[in-house]
């Protein structure tokens, strides 16, 4: 039986192998392995790609969130509003700084934070909002920025899943006061190891994260802040520079695959993804809803098709956040979706025939029910 993975990084590597090998050799021969010219060049290229002033490479996407929030002055006693439908790091970094994440329910169509519910959760302790462009679908940045401006709040976009996404023709990452990316291998722009980035148009914030990432020092061995050790490797930067040149192609490929899935699944009971108005969704994950999810997933796996749940437990229901007091039913949309949604295979090299096979397997499941 043919096995179909959720994501095939080896198929992607096969398309860029020579370029990658040359870049890796160049870095190895340079003798400079952390930060340096490759990292500086990559930072400049990302800033140009997104249309922002500053890009600062760091160790991973979690540190990017942590350093950006720290630089923005988030501290114990503060409240930060975010979505419960995201990877744990979004809220973890808020808690790590001693602040409290405040979870707002999601819009059931886009799976992003429901902006209409943000206002009701703002208190005199609220300092920031972290929208997450979940699965590659842009959050409603216009309205989020308007609420933030009204209440003088810092907006940090968690764009870990959305490199190349657009909202109203402007790139995601260029909307908030700052944004963070992850280059974890499975992200749309992923390295061959950990990596992350903070982008901003704010000179002061950029300077602060540049100092924070190297132990709060500037110049070296002169420490003005308590910082972190969170630097980007030259090898990762060199690889990511190559991949950035292919990113738009790969994202367009994902959009084509998503359109084909949507078409083929139209007459089944599953709910296919919704692309919000004025948005360019880049399908970091292709997420569908099914009433009988676990049974359907078992059927797909029996037929060699990988699938996965993102995320099985919404953050307000995580054990570590029990103390925050969100009861069952407190955020009904996300609780409902976390029981119905799952991801189908999605990557630019996925063949149309394979998508046809996956759709047929889903149709057979419903035909035999
Ligand atoms: C992957 C991810 C992160 C964390 O990035 P790492 O590089 O794994 O630390 C944060 N937020 C979201 C939404 C992510 O998907």
GROMACS .gro file of C-alpha atoms and ligand atoms in nm:
model
  384
    1UNK     CA    1   0.000   0.000   0.000
    2UNK     CA    2   0.127   0.348  -0.091
    3UNK     CA    3   0.189   0.562   0.217
    4UNK     CA    4   0.091   0.928   0.186
    5UNK     CA    5   0.257   1.152   0.446
    6UNK     CA    6   0.102   1.470   0.591
    7UNK     CA    7   0.409   1.662   0.469
    8UNK     CA    8   0.697   1.536   0.251
    9UNK     CA    9   1.013   1.736   0.319
   10UNK     CA   10   1.228   1.492   0.125
   11UNK     CA   11   1.023   1.556  -0.191
   12UNK     CA   12   1.086   1.930  -0.144
   13UNK     CA   13   1.458   1.879  -0.087
   14UNK     CA   14   1.482   1.682  -0.412
   15UNK     CA   15   1.379   2.000  -0.600
   16UNK     CA   16   1.653   2.220  -0.441
   17UNK     CA   17   1.920   1.967  -0.345
   18UNK     CA   18   2.210   2.116  -0.548
   19UNK     CA   19   2.146   2.474  -0.434
   20UNK     CA   20   2.123   2.361  -0.071
   21UNK     CA   21   2.439   2.152  -0.083
   22UNK     CA   22   2.636   2.441  -0.235
   23UNK     CA   23   2.511   2.682   0.030
   24UNK     CA   24   2.593   2.438   0.310
   25UNK     CA   25   2.948   2.390   0.179
   26UNK     CA   26   2.994   2.765   0.152
   27UNK     CA   27   2.898   2.811   0.516
   28UNK     CA   28   3.117   2.522   0.633
   29UNK     CA   29   3.412   2.669   0.442
   30UNK     CA   30   3.349   3.018   0.581
   31UNK     CA   31   3.431   2.913   0.938
   32UNK     CA   32   3.145   3.128   1.075
   33UNK     CA   33   2.857   2.920   1.203
   34UNK     CA   34   2.638   3.140   1.422
   35UNK     CA   35   2.507   3.480   1.305
   36UNK     CA   36   2.740   3.656   1.058
   37UNK     CA   37   2.688   3.758   0.694
   38UNK     CA   38   2.440   3.482   0.597
   39UNK     CA   39   2.211   3.577   0.885
   40UNK     CA   40   2.239   3.949   0.804
   41UNK     CA   41   2.160   3.883   0.436
   42UNK     CA   42   1.864   3.663   0.526
   43UNK     CA   43   1.730   3.929   0.765
   44UNK     CA   44   1.749   4.188   0.489
   45UNK     CA   45   1.578   3.961   0.238
   46UNK     CA   46   1.290   3.880   0.473
   47UNK     CA   47   1.245   4.250   0.556
   48UNK     CA   48   1.226   4.328   0.182
   49UNK     CA   49   0.993   4.036   0.113
   50UNK     CA   50   0.749   4.147   0.383
   51UNK     CA   51   0.788   4.520   0.333
   52UNK     CA   52   0.906   4.593   0.688
   53UNK     CA   53   1.202   4.790   0.820
   54UNK     CA   54   1.367   4.540   1.052
   55UNK     CA   55   1.404   4.162   1.073
   56UNK     CA   56   1.595   3.998   1.358
   57UNK     CA   57   1.688   3.630   1.344
   58UNK     CA   58   1.664   3.429   1.666
   59UNK     CA   59   1.688   3.068   1.780
   60UNK     CA   60   1.327   2.958   1.719
   61UNK     CA   61   0.970   3.085   1.690
   62UNK     CA   62   0.904   3.052   2.062
   63UNK     CA   63   1.201   3.273   2.149
   64UNK     CA   64   1.085   3.518   1.884
   65UNK     CA   65   0.756   3.557   2.076
   66UNK     CA   66   0.935   3.572   2.411
   67UNK     CA   67   1.191   3.835   2.306
   68UNK     CA   68   0.931   4.049   2.127
   69UNK     CA   69   0.698   4.048   2.429
   70UNK     CA   70   0.989   4.114   2.667
   71UNK     CA   71   1.115   4.401   2.450
   72UNK     CA   72   0.762   4.546   2.446
   73UNK     CA   73   0.772   4.551   2.826
   74UNK     CA   74   0.521   4.272   2.900
   75UNK     CA   75   0.571   4.170   3.263
   76UNK     CA   76   0.412   4.019   3.574
   77UNK     CA   77   0.060   4.148   3.635
   78UNK     CA   78  -0.009   4.230   3.271
   79UNK     CA   79  -0.282   4.064   3.065
   80UNK     CA   80  -0.237   3.961   2.703
   81UNK     CA   81  -0.537   3.872   2.488
   82UNK     CA   82  -0.496   3.583   2.246
   83UNK     CA   83  -0.666   3.286   2.082
   84UNK     CA   84  -0.701   2.941   2.241
   85UNK     CA   85  -0.674   2.772   1.897
   86UNK     CA   86  -0.297   2.778   1.848
   87UNK     CA   87   0.025   2.600   1.938
   88UNK     CA   88   0.104   2.626   2.309
   89UNK     CA   89   0.402   2.862   2.260
   90UNK     CA   90   0.171   3.158   2.188
   91UNK     CA   91   0.042   3.159   2.547
   92UNK     CA   92   0.342   2.992   2.709
   93UNK     CA   93   0.566   3.290   2.635
   94UNK     CA   94   0.311   3.528   2.794
   95UNK     CA   95   0.310   3.312   3.107
   96UNK     CA   96   0.690   3.277   3.102
   97UNK     CA   97   0.715   3.656   3.148
   98UNK     CA   98   0.475   3.638   3.445
   99UNK     CA   99   0.183   3.788   3.254
  100UNK     CA  100  -0.160   3.623   3.213
  101UNK     CA  101  -0.298   3.501   2.881
  102UNK     CA  102  -0.664   3.595   2.834
  103UNK     CA  103  -0.834   3.364   2.586
  104UNK     CA  104  -1.101   3.488   2.348
  105UNK     CA  105  -1.313   3.249   2.140
  106UNK     CA  106  -1.260   3.196   1.768
  107UNK     CA  107  -1.458   3.279   1.456
  108UNK     CA  108  -1.584   2.935   1.346
  109UNK     CA  109  -1.528   3.016   0.978
  110UNK     CA  110  -1.166   3.133   0.978
  111UNK     CA  111  -1.060   2.964   1.309
  112UNK     CA  112  -0.893   3.294   1.404
  113UNK     CA  113  -0.963   3.511   1.708
  114UNK     CA  114  -1.313   3.661   1.700
  115UNK     CA  115  -1.242   4.033   1.702
  116UNK     CA  116  -1.594   4.120   1.818
  117UNK     CA  117  -1.525   3.939   2.145
  118UNK     CA  118  -1.193   4.112   2.218
  119UNK     CA  119  -1.341   4.440   2.348
  120UNK     CA  120  -1.535   4.271   2.628
  121UNK     CA  121  -1.215   4.116   2.766
  122UNK     CA  122  -1.008   4.436   2.782
  123UNK     CA  123  -0.932   4.552   3.139
  124UNK     CA  124  -0.696   4.814   3.279
  125UNK     CA  125  -0.431   4.539   3.296
  126UNK     CA  126  -0.450   4.453   2.925
  127UNK     CA  127  -0.126   4.543   2.749
  128UNK     CA  128  -0.121   4.346   2.425
  129UNK     CA  129  -0.308   4.135   2.172
  130UNK     CA  130  -0.150   3.836   1.997
  131UNK     CA  131  -0.350   3.737   1.690
  132UNK     CA  132  -0.235   3.408   1.535
  133UNK     CA  133  -0.276   3.354   1.161
  134UNK     CA  134  -0.373   2.996   1.220
  135UNK     CA  135  -0.307   2.734   0.950
  136UNK     CA  136  -0.193   3.021   0.721
  137UNK     CA  137  -0.525   3.209   0.720
  138UNK     CA  138  -0.477   3.581   0.796
  139UNK     CA  139  -0.656   3.717   1.102
  140UNK     CA  140  -0.873   4.025   1.063
  141UNK     CA  141  -0.585   4.270   1.109
  142UNK     CA  142  -0.774   4.589   1.020
  143UNK     CA  143  -1.018   4.548   1.304
  144UNK     CA  144  -0.757   4.417   1.546
  145UNK     CA  145  -0.539   4.725   1.487
  146UNK     CA  146  -0.844   4.950   1.534
  147UNK     CA  147  -0.929   4.795   1.873
  148UNK     CA  148  -0.563   4.813   1.975
  149UNK     CA  149  -0.536   5.178   1.882
  150UNK     CA  150  -0.850   5.264   2.081
  151UNK     CA  151  -0.701   5.105   2.392
  152UNK     CA  152  -0.331   5.174   2.330
  153UNK     CA  153  -0.236   4.805   2.311
  154UNK     CA  154   0.071   4.641   2.158
  155UNK     CA  155  -0.014   4.402   1.874
  156UNK     CA  156   0.220   4.109   1.812
  157UNK     CA  157   0.127   3.889   1.515
  158UNK     CA  158   0.218   3.523   1.569
  159UNK     CA  159   0.287   3.452   1.202
  160UNK     CA  160   0.464   3.117   1.254
  161UNK     CA  161   0.225   2.951   1.009
  162UNK     CA  162   0.180   3.240   0.768
  163UNK     CA  163   0.500   3.339   0.583
  164UNK     CA  164   0.367   3.470   0.252
  165UNK     CA  165   0.002   3.510   0.357
  166UNK     CA  166  -0.160   3.841   0.269
  167UNK     CA  167  -0.442   4.051   0.404
  168UNK     CA  168  -0.580   4.327   0.181
  169UNK     CA  169  -0.277   4.292  -0.046
  170UNK     CA  170  -0.026   4.354   0.233
  171UNK     CA  171   0.190   4.075   0.371
  172UNK     CA  172   0.111   3.921   0.706
  173UNK     CA  173   0.385   4.032   0.945
  174UNK     CA  174   0.364   4.391   0.820
  175UNK     CA  175   0.038   4.472   1.004
  176UNK     CA  176   0.111   4.457   1.377
  177UNK     CA  177   0.358   4.658   1.586
  178UNK     CA  178   0.574   4.347   1.551
  179UNK     CA  179   0.539   3.993   1.420
  180UNK     CA  180   0.717   3.666   1.477
  181UNK     CA  181   0.798   3.372   1.251
  182UNK     CA  182   0.920   3.017   1.308
  183UNK     CA  183   1.151   2.831   1.074
  184UNK     CA  184   1.083   2.493   1.234
  185UNK     CA  185   1.124   2.240   0.949
  186UNK     CA  186   0.751   2.176   0.900
  187UNK     CA  187   0.653   2.545   0.857
  188UNK     CA  188   0.590   2.686   0.507
  189UNK     CA  189   0.934   2.845   0.525
  190UNK     CA  190   1.128   2.590   0.729
  191UNK     CA  191   1.498   2.524   0.780
  192UNK     CA  192   1.678   2.200   0.860
  193UNK     CA  193   1.672   2.272   1.230
  194UNK     CA  194   1.533   2.542   1.460
  195UNK     CA  195   1.510   2.909   1.371
  196UNK     CA  196   1.288   3.211   1.425
  197UNK     CA  197   1.252   3.581   1.347
  198UNK     CA  198   1.105   3.902   1.481
  199UNK     CA  199   1.003   4.172   1.233
  200UNK     CA  200   0.896   4.529   1.305
  201UNK     CA  201   0.895   4.885   1.174
  202UNK     CA  202   0.980   5.014   1.522
  203UNK     CA  203   1.351   5.113   1.541
  204UNK     CA  204   1.363   5.103   1.918
  205UNK     CA  205   1.196   4.762   1.948
  206UNK     CA  206   1.428   4.617   1.681
  207UNK     CA  207   1.735   4.748   1.860
  208UNK     CA  208   1.611   4.603   2.187
  209UNK     CA  209   1.555   4.251   2.051
  210UNK     CA  210   1.896   4.263   1.881
  211UNK     CA  211   2.048   4.326   2.223
  212UNK     CA  212   1.826   4.076   2.406
  213UNK     CA  213   1.920   3.787   2.173
  214UNK     CA  214   2.290   3.815   2.270
  215UNK     CA  215   2.266   3.819   2.651
  216UNK     CA  216   2.159   4.182   2.666
  217UNK     CA  217   2.498   4.297   2.543
  218UNK     CA  218   2.603   4.575   2.308
  219UNK     CA  219   2.892   4.580   2.243
  220UNK     CA  220   2.996   4.225   2.327
  221UNK     CA  221   3.081   4.174   2.696
  222UNK     CA  222   2.908   4.499   2.798
  223UNK     CA  223   2.565   4.406   2.935
  224UNK     CA  224   2.289   4.663   2.968
  225UNK     CA  225   1.998   4.416   3.006
  226UNK     CA  226   1.925   4.064   3.126
  227UNK     CA  227   1.892   3.889   2.794
  228UNK     CA  228   1.883   3.549   2.629
  229UNK     CA  229   2.105   3.328   2.418
  230UNK     CA  230   1.889   3.305   2.107
  231UNK     CA  231   2.080   3.338   1.782
  232UNK     CA  232   2.017   3.209   1.432
  233UNK     CA  233   2.266   2.962   1.281
  234UNK     CA  234   2.446   3.058   0.961
  235UNK     CA  235   2.360   2.716   0.813
  236UNK     CA  236   1.990   2.770   0.871
  237UNK     CA  237   2.005   3.124   0.731
  238UNK     CA  238   2.187   3.003   0.419
  239UNK     CA  239   1.927   2.731   0.358
  240UNK     CA  240   1.638   2.968   0.433
  241UNK     CA  241   1.773   3.225   0.184
  242UNK     CA  242   1.740   2.962  -0.089
  243UNK     CA  243   1.398   2.850   0.027
  244UNK     CA  244   1.268   3.208   0.047
  245UNK     CA  245   1.327   3.239  -0.330
  246UNK     CA  246   1.096   2.940  -0.386
  247UNK     CA  247   0.837   3.028  -0.124
  248UNK     CA  248   0.582   3.207  -0.344
  249UNK     CA  249   0.587   2.914  -0.587
  250UNK     CA  250   0.539   2.665  -0.309
  251UNK     CA  251   0.259   2.869  -0.151
  252UNK     CA  252   0.085   2.902  -0.489
  253UNK     CA  253   0.122   2.525  -0.527
  254UNK     CA  254  -0.046   2.474  -0.189
  255UNK     CA  255  -0.330   2.704  -0.292
  256UNK     CA  256  -0.383   2.500  -0.608
  257UNK     CA  257  -0.388   2.176  -0.407
  258UNK     CA  258  -0.636   2.330  -0.165
  259UNK     CA  259  -0.863   2.436  -0.454
  260UNK     CA  260  -0.855   2.083  -0.595
  261UNK     CA  261  -0.939   1.931  -0.255
  262UNK     CA  262  -1.225   2.181  -0.216
  263UNK     CA  263  -1.364   2.085  -0.555
  264UNK     CA  264  -1.336   1.710  -0.503
  265UNK     CA  265  -1.482   1.718  -0.151
  266UNK     CA  266  -1.772   1.948  -0.242
  267UNK     CA  267  -2.035   1.677  -0.242
  268UNK     CA  268  -1.920   1.503   0.077
  269UNK     CA  269  -2.042   1.587   0.430
  270UNK     CA  270  -1.698   1.727   0.530
  271UNK     CA  271  -1.656   2.104   0.567
  272UNK     CA  272  -1.363   2.237   0.361
  273UNK     CA  273  -1.160   2.548   0.459
  274UNK     CA  274  -1.305   2.894   0.419
  275UNK     CA  275  -1.084   3.168   0.277
  276UNK     CA  276  -1.188   3.499   0.427
  277UNK     CA  277  -1.255   3.804   0.212
  278UNK     CA  278  -0.944   4.006   0.114
  279UNK     CA  279  -0.718   3.726   0.235
  280UNK     CA  280  -0.450   3.513   0.076
  281UNK     CA  281  -0.447   3.189   0.276
  282UNK     CA  282  -0.130   2.985   0.223
  283UNK     CA  283  -0.255   2.655   0.370
  284UNK     CA  284   0.023   2.578   0.614
  285UNK     CA  285  -0.231   2.307   0.699
  286UNK     CA  286  -0.537   2.198   0.503
  287UNK     CA  287  -0.801   2.159   0.774
  288UNK     CA  288  -1.141   1.999   0.728
  289UNK     CA  289  -1.430   1.934   0.967
  290UNK     CA  290  -1.612   1.604   1.007
  291UNK     CA  291  -1.885   1.512   1.249
  292UNK     CA  292  -1.742   1.160   1.289
  293UNK     CA  293  -1.380   1.273   1.278
  294UNK     CA  294  -1.210   0.993   1.466
  295UNK     CA  295  -1.379   0.721   1.258
  296UNK     CA  296  -1.300   0.900   0.932
  297UNK     CA  297  -0.938   0.948   1.038
  298UNK     CA  298  -0.909   0.577   1.122
  299UNK     CA  299  -1.048   0.491   0.777
  300UNK     CA  300  -0.794   0.721   0.608
  301UNK     CA  301  -0.506   0.574   0.806
  302UNK     CA  302  -0.616   0.220   0.713
  303UNK     CA  303  -0.576   0.331   0.353
  304UNK     CA  304  -0.222   0.467   0.408
  305UNK     CA  305  -0.323   0.833   0.429
  306UNK     CA  306  -0.163   1.030   0.713
  307UNK     CA  307  -0.378   1.286   0.893
  308UNK     CA  308  -0.344   1.480   1.219
  309UNK     CA  309  -0.534   1.684   1.478
  310UNK     CA  310  -0.433   2.049   1.527
  311UNK     CA  311  -0.499   2.095   1.813
  312UNK     CA  312  -0.673   1.835   2.027
  313UNK     CA  313  -0.694   2.050   2.343
  314UNK     CA  314  -0.767   2.424   2.322
  315UNK     CA  315  -0.526   2.624   2.536
  316UNK     CA  316  -0.785   2.740   2.792
  317UNK     CA  317  -0.848   2.371   2.870
  318UNK     CA  318  -0.483   2.271   2.909
  319UNK     CA  319  -0.401   2.127   3.249
  320UNK     CA  320  -0.146   2.399   3.325
  321UNK     CA  321  -0.413   2.668   3.273
  322UNK     CA  322  -0.677   2.509   3.499
  323UNK     CA  323  -0.611   2.784   3.751
  324UNK     CA  324  -0.733   3.047   3.504
  325UNK     CA  325  -1.084   2.911   3.562
  326UNK     CA  326  -1.224   2.859   3.214
  327UNK     CA  327  -1.498   2.598   3.256
  328UNK     CA  328  -1.628   2.352   2.998
  329UNK     CA  329  -1.837   2.548   2.750
  330UNK     CA  330  -1.671   2.881   2.831
  331UNK     CA  331  -1.534   2.916   2.476
  332UNK     CA  332  -1.782   2.705   2.281
  333UNK     CA  333  -1.660   2.762   1.923
  334UNK     CA  334  -1.306   2.645   1.986
  335UNK     CA  335  -1.424   2.353   2.201
  336UNK     CA  336  -1.655   2.242   1.919
  337UNK     CA  337  -1.388   2.278   1.649
  338UNK     CA  338  -1.122   2.093   1.846
  339UNK     CA  339  -1.350   1.787   1.835
  340UNK     CA  340  -1.428   1.810   1.463
  341UNK     CA  341  -1.123   1.942   1.276
  342UNK     CA  342  -0.820   1.761   1.136
  343UNK     CA  343  -0.552   1.806   0.870
  344UNK     CA  344  -0.516   1.622   0.538
  345UNK     CA  345  -0.182   1.587   0.353
  346UNK     CA  346  -0.069   1.924   0.213
  347UNK     CA  347   0.254   2.024   0.036
  348UNK     CA  348   0.344   2.173  -0.301
  349UNK     CA  349   0.478   1.843  -0.440
  350UNK     CA  350   0.157   1.653  -0.358
  351UNK     CA  351   0.029   1.504  -0.682
  352UNK     CA  352  -0.321   1.576  -0.811
  353UNK     CA  353  -0.373   1.202  -0.852
  354UNK     CA  354  -0.296   1.152  -0.485
  355UNK     CA  355  -0.550   1.418  -0.390
  356UNK     CA  356  -0.799   1.232  -0.610
  357UNK     CA  357  -0.724   0.912  -0.420
  358UNK     CA  358  -0.766   1.086  -0.082
  359UNK     CA  359  -1.099   1.238  -0.191
  360UNK     CA  360  -1.218   0.899  -0.323
  361UNK     CA  361  -1.122   0.735   0.006
  362UNK     CA  362  -1.333   0.991   0.192
  363UNK     CA  363  -1.625   0.939  -0.049
  364UNK     CA  364  -1.606   0.561  -0.002
  365UNK     CA  365  -1.618   0.604   0.374
  366UNK     CA  366  -1.947   0.795   0.349
  367UNK     CA  367  -2.088   0.561   0.081
  368UNK     CA  368  -2.039   0.261   0.311
  369UNK     CA  369  -2.170   0.423   0.626
  370LIG     C1  370   0.547   2.658   1.547
  370LIG     C2  371   0.475   2.763   1.617
  370LIG     C3  372   0.534   2.837   1.721
  370LIG     C4  373   0.666   2.803   1.780
  370LIG     O1  374   0.774   2.799   1.692
  370LIG     P1  375   0.904   2.713   1.728
  370LIG     O2  376   1.001   2.753   1.620
  370LIG     O3  377   0.867   2.569   1.720
  370LIG     O4  378   0.950   2.752   1.862
  370LIG     C5  379   0.461   2.941   1.777
  370LIG     N1  380   0.337   2.970   1.736
  370LIG     C6  381   0.276   2.900   1.638
  370LIG     C7  382   0.138   2.938   1.596
  370LIG     C8  383   0.342   2.794   1.576
  370LIG     O5  384   0.279   2.724   1.481
   0.00000   0.00000   0.00000
